[in-house]
XYZ file of C-alpha atoms in Angstrom:
445
model
C -37.979 -49.277 -66.501
C -36.699 -46.764 -68.935
C -36.857 -45.925 -72.845
C -36.745 -49.382 -74.887
C -38.108 -50.061 -77.730
C -39.705 -52.973 -76.634
C -41.994 -53.906 -73.845
C -40.478 -53.005 -69.604
C -41.840 -56.180 -68.393
C -40.616 -58.932 -71.004
C -43.793 -60.909 -69.490
C -46.930 -59.619 -68.701
C -49.025 -56.186 -68.806
C -49.634 -53.677 -66.209
C -53.290 -54.749 -66.086
C -56.182 -52.441 -65.193
C -56.063 -52.305 -61.583
C -53.838 -49.681 -60.954
C -55.567 -47.103 -63.760
C -56.651 -45.351 -60.716
C -55.998 -42.679 -58.004
C -52.412 -42.492 -57.409
C -51.660 -45.010 -60.141
C -50.791 -44.942 -63.749
C -52.171 -42.170 -65.903
C -54.021 -43.518 -68.857
C -52.690 -42.280 -72.146
C -53.970 -42.015 -75.831
C -52.486 -42.291 -78.834
C -51.954 -38.748 -80.440
C -52.346 -37.448 -76.151
C -49.879 -34.352 -76.009
C -47.984 -33.302 -73.473
C -46.072 -29.845 -72.071
C -48.224 -27.772 -73.660
C -48.062 -29.876 -76.729
C -44.409 -30.264 -76.859
C -44.426 -33.995 -76.770
C -47.006 -36.035 -78.899
C -47.167 -39.977 -77.375
C -47.612 -42.772 -80.349
C -47.112 -45.702 -78.810
C -46.560 -47.876 -75.622
C -42.988 -48.893 -75.524
C -43.391 -50.350 -71.706
C -43.865 -50.683 -68.040
C -42.416 -51.317 -64.795
C -43.473 -50.950 -60.874
C -43.773 -47.329 -60.738
C -44.557 -45.545 -64.685
C -45.370 -46.629 -67.978
C -42.938 -45.501 -71.132
C -44.149 -44.056 -74.223
C -42.770 -43.741 -77.345
C -43.109 -39.283 -78.283
C -42.570 -37.059 -80.715
C -40.877 -33.988 -79.929
C -42.530 -31.376 -82.390
C -40.088 -28.810 -81.095
C -36.421 -30.950 -82.474
C -38.747 -32.950 -85.012
C -37.347 -36.003 -83.104
C -38.458 -39.595 -81.173
C -38.107 -39.217 -77.624
C -39.057 -41.673 -74.762
C -41.696 -40.145 -72.401
C -41.425 -41.620 -68.760
C -44.883 -41.219 -67.131
C -44.763 -41.936 -63.385
C -47.430 -42.770 -61.040
C -48.765 -40.205 -59.542
C -49.045 -41.252 -55.730
C -46.897 -39.278 -53.183
C -43.545 -42.120 -52.798
C -43.783 -42.938 -56.814
C -43.289 -38.635 -56.992
C -40.426 -38.858 -54.559
C -38.708 -42.149 -56.311
C -39.225 -39.895 -59.421
C -37.422 -36.656 -57.782
C -34.544 -39.113 -57.143
C -33.719 -40.419 -60.331
C -34.231 -36.958 -62.081
C -31.456 -35.523 -59.794
C -29.609 -38.899 -60.702
C -30.122 -38.527 -64.296
C -29.216 -34.667 -64.598
C -25.223 -34.984 -62.661
C -25.370 -38.205 -65.500
C -26.380 -35.532 -68.015
C -24.492 -32.725 -66.861
C -20.748 -34.574 -66.613
C -21.629 -36.113 -70.065
C -22.373 -33.355 -72.443
C -20.562 -34.835 -75.550
C -23.579 -38.284 -74.660
C -20.215 -40.349 -75.251
C -20.611 -42.584 -71.721
C -22.737 -44.620 -72.764
C -25.730 -44.256 -70.393
C -28.785 -42.793 -70.558
C -29.489 -39.386 -70.941
C -32.263 -37.155 -69.700
C -33.770 -34.690 -72.100
C -36.461 -32.724 -69.967
C -39.044 -33.194 -67.204
C -42.047 -31.492 -66.546
C -45.764 -32.188 -64.632
C -48.798 -33.507 -66.067
C -51.756 -33.773 -64.227
C -54.647 -36.177 -65.242
C -57.747 -37.660 -63.864
C -55.201 -39.961 -61.414
C -53.581 -37.017 -60.470
C -50.622 -35.455 -60.538
C -47.648 -37.283 -62.560
C -44.140 -36.348 -62.977
C -42.904 -37.097 -66.321
C -39.100 -37.839 -67.789
C -38.176 -37.247 -71.424
C -35.014 -39.668 -72.495
C -33.474 -40.540 -75.678
C -35.227 -43.201 -77.479
C -33.254 -46.049 -77.487
C -33.442 -49.870 -78.836
C -33.849 -53.344 -77.581
C -32.541 -54.442 -73.893
C -29.374 -57.080 -73.937
C -32.769 -59.881 -72.247
C -34.861 -59.108 -76.082
C -31.552 -59.446 -77.262
C -30.866 -62.803 -75.561
C -33.754 -63.775 -76.376
C -33.891 -62.827 -79.807
C -31.009 -65.594 -80.244
C -32.771 -68.260 -78.447
C -30.903 -68.108 -75.866
C -28.145 -69.784 -77.448
C -25.174 -67.291 -76.252
C -23.944 -64.658 -78.403
C -20.818 -64.877 -80.461
C -17.618 -63.442 -77.898
C -16.479 -60.915 -80.030
C -20.301 -59.340 -79.621
C -19.620 -59.989 -75.791
C -16.425 -58.035 -75.877
C -18.338 -54.921 -77.470
C -21.113 -55.384 -75.165
C -18.812 -55.560 -71.918
C -16.955 -52.401 -73.093
C -19.933 -50.130 -73.587
C -21.261 -51.307 -69.982
C -17.778 -50.960 -68.521
C -17.143 -47.491 -69.717
C -20.043 -46.662 -68.614
C -19.868 -48.230 -65.317
C -16.394 -46.481 -65.034
C -17.776 -42.826 -65.582
C -20.885 -43.473 -62.993
C -18.116 -44.935 -60.013
C -15.066 -43.090 -60.779
C -16.323 -39.281 -61.785
C -19.641 -39.226 -60.375
C -19.384 -41.668 -57.356
C -22.846 -43.254 -58.357
C -24.227 -46.871 -57.630
C -26.885 -48.314 -60.003
C -28.033 -51.155 -57.643
C -30.060 -52.669 -60.485
C -27.702 -53.550 -62.850
C -29.285 -56.468 -65.186
C -29.902 -57.263 -68.903
C -33.651 -55.606 -69.130
C -31.385 -52.320 -68.000
C -29.245 -52.150 -70.446
C -30.460 -51.172 -73.669
C -28.696 -51.106 -77.593
C -28.670 -47.730 -79.560
C -30.505 -49.181 -82.222
C -33.023 -51.812 -82.986
C -33.131 -54.978 -83.239
C -35.684 -54.829 -86.357
C -34.674 -51.619 -87.708
C -38.201 -51.693 -89.133
C -39.179 -50.585 -85.730
C -36.820 -48.095 -85.578
C -39.192 -44.922 -86.018
C -36.235 -42.747 -87.013
C -34.960 -45.116 -90.086
C -38.808 -47.046 -91.003
C -39.790 -43.466 -92.326
C -43.159 -43.727 -90.816
C -45.214 -40.523 -90.481
C -45.319 -39.576 -86.857
C -48.460 -39.302 -85.301
C -49.697 -35.640 -84.805
C -53.254 -36.097 -83.421
C -55.382 -38.330 -81.812
C -56.533 -41.036 -84.319
C -60.562 -41.356 -84.470
C -61.988 -44.232 -83.010
C -58.787 -44.389 -80.659
C -61.547 -43.420 -77.333
C -60.471 -45.818 -74.431
C -56.846 -45.216 -75.111
C -53.353 -47.318 -74.995
C -54.878 -49.942 -72.859
C -57.900 -51.216 -74.141
C -56.738 -54.093 -75.862
C -54.787 -55.033 -72.268
C -56.813 -57.902 -71.565
C -56.582 -59.438 -75.428
C -52.255 -58.914 -74.677
C -52.451 -60.372 -71.331
C -54.374 -63.930 -72.495
C -51.602 -64.338 -74.816
C -48.748 -63.769 -72.641
C -50.008 -65.647 -70.574
C -50.617 -68.311 -73.041
C -46.510 -67.580 -73.980
C -45.337 -67.931 -70.787
C -47.120 -71.203 -70.504
C -45.660 -72.766 -73.522
C -42.340 -71.871 -71.770
C -42.341 -73.287 -68.781
C -43.517 -76.126 -70.384
C -40.386 -75.909 -72.619
C -38.142 -75.013 -69.643
C -36.105 -72.699 -72.253
C -33.741 -71.386 -69.512
C -31.770 -72.837 -66.773
C -28.933 -72.216 -64.490
C -26.370 -73.675 -62.778
C -26.908 -77.202 -61.965
C -29.871 -77.495 -63.888
C -30.783 -79.248 -67.068
C -30.811 -77.743 -70.213
C -30.734 -78.066 -73.928
C -27.795 -76.883 -74.889
C -27.520 -77.581 -78.217
C -29.493 -74.639 -78.784
C -29.863 -72.764 -81.967
C -29.409 -69.158 -82.245
C -29.645 -66.347 -85.307
C -27.080 -64.676 -86.882
C -26.910 -61.506 -85.186
C -23.355 -60.385 -87.184
C -25.722 -57.229 -88.219
C -27.026 -56.309 -85.365
C -25.114 -53.232 -83.971
C -24.633 -54.010 -80.063
C -23.357 -50.525 -78.825
C -25.808 -50.097 -75.947
C -26.505 -48.076 -72.787
C -26.960 -47.999 -68.922
C -30.710 -47.645 -68.406
C -33.308 -46.817 -65.271
C -31.849 -45.122 -62.663
C -34.803 -45.441 -60.263
C -32.533 -47.769 -57.315
C -29.429 -45.602 -57.785
C -27.817 -43.606 -55.106
C -24.798 -41.805 -54.389
C -21.924 -43.916 -52.364
C -21.598 -41.807 -49.590
C -25.790 -41.419 -49.190
C -27.087 -45.165 -49.406
C -30.917 -45.280 -49.559
C -31.651 -48.889 -48.238
C -30.164 -51.983 -47.952
C -32.110 -53.680 -50.540
C -30.599 -53.783 -53.680
C -30.155 -55.338 -57.071
C -32.546 -58.231 -58.879
C -32.356 -61.012 -57.316
C -30.203 -63.595 -59.937
C -27.596 -60.331 -60.107
C -27.288 -59.471 -56.172
C -23.577 -59.732 -54.562
C -23.399 -62.026 -51.211
C -22.485 -59.341 -49.444
C -26.471 -57.830 -50.292
C -27.738 -60.952 -49.234
C -25.749 -61.189 -45.903
C -26.494 -57.189 -45.141
C -22.498 -56.406 -44.882
C -22.667 -53.026 -46.272
C -22.068 -52.625 -50.232
C -20.100 -50.012 -52.277
C -19.693 -49.671 -56.419
C -18.513 -53.794 -56.521
C -21.614 -54.670 -56.194
C -22.539 -53.293 -59.704
C -19.380 -55.638 -60.933
C -20.223 -58.202 -59.616
C -23.892 -57.663 -61.506
C -22.027 -57.188 -64.448
C -20.297 -60.433 -64.239
C -23.262 -62.388 -64.327
C -24.461 -60.325 -67.097
C -21.658 -61.011 -69.270
C -21.530 -65.062 -68.762
C -25.483 -64.700 -70.006
C -24.803 -63.061 -72.683
C -21.893 -65.668 -73.322
C -24.116 -68.799 -72.840
C -27.955 -67.847 -72.750
C -28.325 -68.965 -69.763
C -28.736 -67.115 -65.966
C -25.275 -67.706 -64.053
C -27.431 -67.951 -60.454
C -31.201 -68.866 -60.198
C -31.560 -69.919 -57.139
C -34.718 -71.841 -55.491
C -36.090 -71.986 -51.994
C -36.367 -75.748 -51.340
C -37.793 -77.492 -48.347
C -35.997 -76.776 -45.111
C -34.031 -73.747 -46.687
C -34.407 -70.012 -47.874
C -33.831 -68.861 -51.678
C -31.180 -66.782 -49.868
C -29.398 -69.909 -48.855
C -29.659 -71.811 -52.244
C -27.999 -68.140 -53.584
C -25.162 -68.551 -51.581
C -24.736 -72.182 -51.623
C -24.769 -71.991 -55.663
C -22.010 -69.012 -55.230
C -19.987 -71.799 -53.612
C -20.440 -74.439 -56.074
C -19.170 -72.232 -58.707
C -16.324 -70.760 -57.077
C -15.420 -72.244 -53.656
C -15.926 -72.350 -49.847
C -16.395 -68.607 -48.604
C -13.950 -67.643 -46.778
C -14.844 -67.828 -42.867
C -14.747 -63.825 -42.200
C -16.946 -62.872 -44.855
C -19.242 -65.470 -44.190
C -19.671 -64.835 -40.729
C -19.343 -60.781 -41.370
C -22.723 -59.688 -42.106
C -25.732 -59.092 -39.977
C -28.122 -61.453 -41.566
C -25.097 -63.888 -41.440
C -26.335 -65.616 -38.572
C -29.458 -67.375 -40.954
C -27.352 -68.717 -43.551
C -23.716 -69.967 -41.470
C -22.538 -71.118 -38.391
C -19.980 -70.299 -36.431
C -17.206 -72.446 -38.856
C -18.429 -70.325 -42.276
C -20.317 -73.199 -43.388
C -24.007 -73.319 -44.579
C -26.735 -74.162 -41.615
C -29.204 -76.235 -43.533
C -27.252 -77.188 -47.340
C -24.494 -79.446 -46.390
C -23.497 -80.962 -49.732
C -22.291 -78.987 -52.244
C -21.221 -80.026 -56.031
C -17.944 -78.026 -56.708
C -18.240 -77.321 -60.736
C -15.535 -74.646 -61.470
C -16.404 -71.762 -63.794
C -13.805 -73.152 -67.128
C -14.891 -76.782 -66.526
C -18.552 -75.766 -66.511
C -18.013 -73.284 -69.925
C -16.217 -76.452 -71.358
C -18.492 -79.592 -70.272
C -21.929 -77.508 -70.609
C -21.267 -74.536 -73.152
C -18.769 -76.477 -75.369
C -16.158 -73.726 -74.930
C -12.749 -74.336 -76.220
C -10.717 -75.012 -73.689
C -8.590 -71.796 -74.728
C -11.635 -69.764 -74.521
C -13.605 -71.377 -71.108
C -9.912 -70.687 -69.710
C -9.545 -66.600 -71.045
C -13.530 -65.775 -70.278
C -12.906 -67.098 -66.751
C -9.881 -65.673 -66.127
C -12.015 -61.905 -66.796
C -15.029 -62.747 -64.838
C -13.696 -64.774 -61.618
C -11.847 -61.862 -60.571
C -15.014 -59.848 -60.573
C -16.749 -62.763 -58.522
C -14.523 -62.656 -55.597
C -16.370 -63.341 -52.319
C -14.260 -60.026 -50.903
C -15.725 -56.823 -52.183
C -12.981 -55.031 -51.787
C -11.097 -57.380 -53.985
C -12.575 -56.874 -57.527
C -11.756 -54.794 -59.987
C -12.864 -51.585 -61.069
C -14.813 -50.808 -64.178
C -11.281 -48.755 -65.161
C -8.929 -51.660 -64.240
C -11.660 -54.277 -66.189
C -11.401 -52.045 -69.232
C -7.244 -52.670 -69.745
C -8.234 -56.523 -69.113
C -6.089 -58.611 -72.216
C -9.996 -60.747 -72.486
C -11.524 -57.351 -73.944
C -8.823 -57.137 -76.845
C -8.032 -60.320 -78.021
C -10.146 -61.981 -80.991
C -12.181 -64.446 -81.158
C -11.058 -67.752 -82.699
C -12.309 -68.441 -86.429
C -13.845 -71.985 -87.247
C -10.575 -72.508 -89.221
C -8.054 -72.011 -86.573
C -10.361 -74.161 -83.957
C -9.990 -76.789 -86.454
C -6.014 -76.178 -86.686
C -5.819 -75.888 -82.791
C -7.997 -79.449 -82.347
C -5.204 -80.842 -84.943
C -2.682 -79.871 -83.453
C -3.777 -81.123 -80.148
C -4.345 -84.443 -81.818
C -0.933 -84.666 -83.334
C 0.800 -83.627 -79.962
C -1.675 -86.765 -78.166
C -0.287 -88.910 -80.936
C 3.116 -87.987 -80.578
C 3.228 -88.014 -76.626
C 1.883 -92.300 -77.320
C 4.486 -92.936 -80.091
C 6.614 -95.199 -78.937
C 9.926 -95.073 -80.650
C 12.310 -98.198 -80.557
C 15.854 -97.961 -80.977
C 17.871 -100.458 -82.736
C 20.818 -101.920 -80.929
């Protein structure tokens, strides 16, 4: 979880149970940190390891995101690692131009539950997941998708080629817009005066309404499950979703949350990446490098363009979630090469010696360009161009996936989206061509 203007968890509150020794620090609006330099304004979100607060920096008269880690030893160790990574990122990007979050400060804060490591990060806007939801899962216009992709690729190119860092958990929640969707929620632009002292009556602090908020969120989740808003490959969903006009939204964005990041030559664990954005080599435990981030990036690009996750595996009778995930990949991309299918430490759990899945035998192939046309009503041209951009990134062979730097040179990122008028003219030309091909000319004797 990082410095979003919206909740770190999109679905639930952190609950009271973790506010104990070794757990979260209970923050109240108006609380002071680092000798009074930072003053808590409101909670932005939370994660498994930390809570994040909007804070006012009295030294610079600006707003920042204050990330407060749980106090138990393992969380402190995780925070030290993240600070190490973020410090390298900041040192290599003094102009703050690489579309990666900037660390401003870090310090220790002692509270009733122990000593908490705190990180001060630049304040950013909403996550890409929040943008997808704001647009009612319809899928963003391709010109917006291109803008977002360029920012992510510039960030990944910097991390990979200049710093040797693998993000290892790239997903829409971990990419934040540089500004808020609702400008009224931007403390810089809203004109609201900062809170400089604790408001009266705020005895129980920033989590007094957790139960009430939790009940509301559970109700929303129940409604969401009933309506089945999110779909994935092979599922059923309402494609004729109505989106909002997002023309006025600034979609420049930055990569955030380096809690799972590592240096390529100093990897910490084999267990990386959030399920839906996980690369096949990670599932198979075949080793990984920078190319795992490129796989995740391709999944994100698809999700931005369609509103749906590319892969949402589910365990079933006789097969695991991992095996379903591999099956979904092959239904989209074709059969996995035998050498790759059988080359990982976990391969025997899923594949036989011929490279066929052990428990899922019947696959329904649906190529990406056809999926985009049939389900998402892309034009033939848009589907072809977008597929040509994505498919190399989804190569089962990690070493064949293009780098972030080479992706930045891809023609798709620099082409213009067809206007409705151009699409209509293109359609008319197709109709004329079809009509001409069916025309029979009778030649007189």
